[in-house]
Each structure stands twice: as structure tokens, then as C-alpha cells.
PDB file of C-alpha atoms in Angstrom:
ATOM      1  CA  GLY A   1     134.727  65.384 114.244  1.00 61.00           C
ATOM      2  CA  ASP A   2     133.604  68.931 114.113  1.00 83.00           C
ATOM      3  CA  ILE A   3     135.930  71.641 115.388  1.00 85.00           C
ATOM      4  CA  PRO A   4     134.120  73.926 117.866  1.00 85.00           C
ATOM      5  CA  SER A   5     133.876  77.658 117.299  1.00 86.00           C
ATOM      6  CA  ASN A   6     133.683  78.829 120.905  1.00 92.00           C
ATOM      7  CA  ILE A   7     135.910  81.894 120.525  1.00 96.00           C
ATOM      8  CA  THR A   8     135.793  85.206 122.398  1.00 97.00           C
ATOM      9  CA  PHE A   9     137.248  88.487 121.108  1.00 98.00           C
ATOM     10  CA  THR A  10     138.190  91.244 123.562  1.00 98.00           C
ATOM     11  CA  PRO A  11     139.324  94.538 121.990  1.00 98.00           C
ATOM     12  CA  ASN A  12     141.345  97.038 124.026  1.00 98.00           C
ATOM     13  CA  PRO A  13     140.423  99.794 123.935  1.00 97.00           C
ATOM     14  CA  SER A  14     136.851  98.975 122.962  1.00 95.00           C
ATOM     15  CA  GLY A  15     135.686 102.588 122.604  1.00 95.00           C
ATOM     16  CA  TRP A  16     136.625 105.197 120.035  1.00 93.00           C
ATOM     17  CA  THR A  17     140.365 105.728 119.870  1.00 94.00           C
ATOM     18  CA  ASN A  18     143.028 107.247 117.667  1.00 93.00           C
ATOM     19  CA  GLU A  19     145.578 104.726 118.921  1.00 94.00           C
ATOM     20  CA  ASP A  20     146.261 101.061 118.201  1.00 96.00           C
ATOM     21  CA  VAL A  21     143.698  98.454 119.206  1.00 98.00           C
ATOM     22  CA  THR A  22     144.877  95.099 120.551  1.00 98.00           C
ATOM     23  CA  VAL A  23     142.398  92.245 120.288  1.00 98.00           C
ATOM     24  CA  ASP A  24     142.825  89.365 122.721  1.00 98.00           C
ATOM     25  CA  VAL A  25     141.330  86.071 121.582  1.00 97.00           C
ATOM     26  CA  SER A  26     140.372  83.267 123.956  1.00 97.00           C
ATOM     27  CA  THR A  27     138.389  80.049 124.103  1.00 96.00           C
ATOM     28  CA  THR A  28     137.058  77.782 126.825  1.00 94.00           C
ATOM     29  CA  GLU A  29     137.558  74.708 124.633  1.00 92.00           C
ATOM     30  CA  THR A  30     140.274  72.312 125.760  1.00 92.00           C
ATOM     31  CA  GLY A  31     142.382  70.092 123.553  1.00 92.00           C
ATOM     32  CA  TYR A  32     142.565  72.611 120.723  1.00 94.00           C
ATOM     33  CA  THR A  33     145.106  75.214 119.687  1.00 95.00           C
ATOM     34  CA  LEU A  34     143.798  78.717 119.067  1.00 96.00           C
ATOM     35  CA  GLN A  35     145.175  80.484 116.011  1.00 97.00           C
ATOM     36  CA  THR A  36     144.721  84.049 114.787  1.00 98.00           C
ATOM     37  CA  SER A  37     145.231  85.851 111.509  1.00 97.00           C
ATOM     38  CA  LYS A  38     144.763  89.286 109.997  1.00 97.00           C
ATOM     39  CA  ASN A  39     144.279  88.048 106.438  1.00 95.00           C
ATOM     40  CA  GLU A  40     142.975  84.465 106.714  1.00 92.00           C
ATOM     41  CA  THR A  41     146.110  83.322 104.855  1.00 93.00           C
ATOM     42  CA  SER A  42     148.942  83.594 107.351  1.00 95.00           C
ATOM     43  CA  TRP A  43     148.017  82.039 110.723  1.00 96.00           C
ATOM     44  CA  SER A  44     149.894  82.135 114.017  1.00 96.00           C
ATOM     45  CA  ASN A  45     149.461  80.742 117.505  1.00 97.00           C
ATOM     46  CA  GLU A  46     149.486  84.288 118.905  1.00 95.00           C
ATOM     47  CA  THR A  47     146.347  84.858 120.980  1.00 96.00           C
ATOM     48  CA  SER A  48     146.353  88.606 120.356  1.00 96.00           C
ATOM     49  CA  GLN A  49     146.776  90.864 117.350  1.00 97.00           C
ATOM     50  CA  THR A  50     147.400  94.609 117.315  1.00 97.00           C
ATOM     51  CA  PHE A  51     145.753  96.793 114.703  1.00 97.00           C
ATOM     52  CA  THR A  52     147.026 100.208 113.653  1.00 96.00           C
ATOM     53  CA  GLU A  53     143.964 100.723 111.461  1.00 96.00           C
ATOM     54  CA  ASN A  54     140.484  99.256 111.239  1.00 97.00           C
ATOM     55  CA  GLY A  55     140.393  95.703 109.960  1.00 97.00           C
ATOM     56  CA  THR A  56     139.302  92.148 110.647  1.00 98.00           C
ATOM     57  CA  ILE A  57     140.832  89.554 112.932  1.00 98.00           C
ATOM     58  CA  TYR A  58     140.239  85.896 112.150  1.00 97.00           C
ATOM     59  CA  ALA A  59     140.435  83.139 114.744  1.00 97.00           C
ATOM     60  CA  ARG A  60     140.103  79.377 114.502  1.00 96.00           C
ATOM     61  CA  LEU A  61     140.714  76.248 116.502  1.00 96.00           C
ATOM     62  CA  THR A  62     142.803  73.286 115.408  1.00 95.00           C
ATOM     63  CA  ASP A  63     143.355  69.821 116.819  1.00 93.00           C
ATOM     64  CA  GLY A  64     146.676  69.555 115.007  1.00 91.00           C
ATOM     65  CA  SER A  65     145.413  68.151 111.730  1.00 92.00           C
ATOM     66  CA  ASN A  66     141.970  69.685 111.243  1.00 93.00           C
ATOM     67  CA  TYR A  67     141.002  73.335 111.255  1.00 93.00           C
ATOM     68  CA  GLY A  68     137.594  74.806 111.760  1.00 87.00           C
ATOM     69  CA  GLY A  69     135.246  77.030 113.622  1.00 85.00           C
ATOM     70  CA  THR A  70     136.714  80.158 112.050  1.00 92.00           C
ATOM     71  CA  GLN A  71     135.204  83.301 113.501  1.00 96.00           C
ATOM     72  CA  THR A  72     135.824  86.940 112.672  1.00 97.00           C
ATOM     73  CA  TYR A  73     135.754  90.190 114.573  1.00 97.00           C
ATOM     74  CA  ASN A  74     135.747  93.580 112.886  1.00 98.00           C
ATOM     75  CA  ILE A  75     137.786  96.394 114.399  1.00 97.00           C
ATOM     76  CA  ASN A  76     136.015  99.618 113.492  1.00 96.00           C
ATOM     77  CA  ASN A  77     136.653 101.902 116.494  1.00 96.00           C
ATOM     78  CA  ILE A  78     139.909 103.460 115.261  1.00 95.00           C
ATOM     79  CA  ASP A  79     139.287 107.037 114.148  1.00 93.00           C
ATOM     80  CA  ASP A  80     142.342 109.201 113.468  1.00 85.00           C
ATOM     81  CA  SER A  81     140.244 112.337 113.903  1.00 86.00           C
ATOM     82  CA  TYR A  82     139.095 111.294 117.372  1.00 75.00           C
ATOM     83  CA  CYS A  83     140.857 112.861 120.305  1.00 73.00           C
ATOM     84  CA  CYS A  84     140.466 113.170 123.923  1.00 64.00           C
ATOM     85  CA  LEU A  85     139.043 116.068 125.875  1.00 56.00           C
TER      86      LEU A  85
END
């Protein structure tokens, strides 16, 4: 069967920052394991990834033998020149 791709990405902070951004990944699908990756090669069952610089987080669901529904989220709100008032 097809693996669903119902995945939600929640970055924190979501606005401009000069600090790390942690992206929480979640799904409402049941019966699947959520996996995340920063390079689409090395996957883990961690449901959050922390970025020290802009990049892409990959997420997918697995039923234990099949993988699918890979989605990506681009982190582009880290700006080292940005600072607070």
C-alpha cells in the first residue's frame, strides 16, 4: 500500500533569528513510524532536528518495511546579522 505523507513541520523560532532553529515534526497518521533526516541519507526516529544554519529537514513515514511520503521543509530564517532591538 501507499505510505501517507501527512507530515507537519513546526520551526521554533519561526521568525528571523541569529540562533539555532529546532524543527518539530509530527503526523496524525497512526501505525507508522516518523523518521527525520538532515541529508536524506542518514535517518533517525527523532521527531525534531536542530539547525545551526539554514538547511533542509526531510521527514518520512515507515510501516517497518516500506518507506514513503517523504516531505521536506526548508529552514531559511537563520540570519547571523540579525539581532534584537
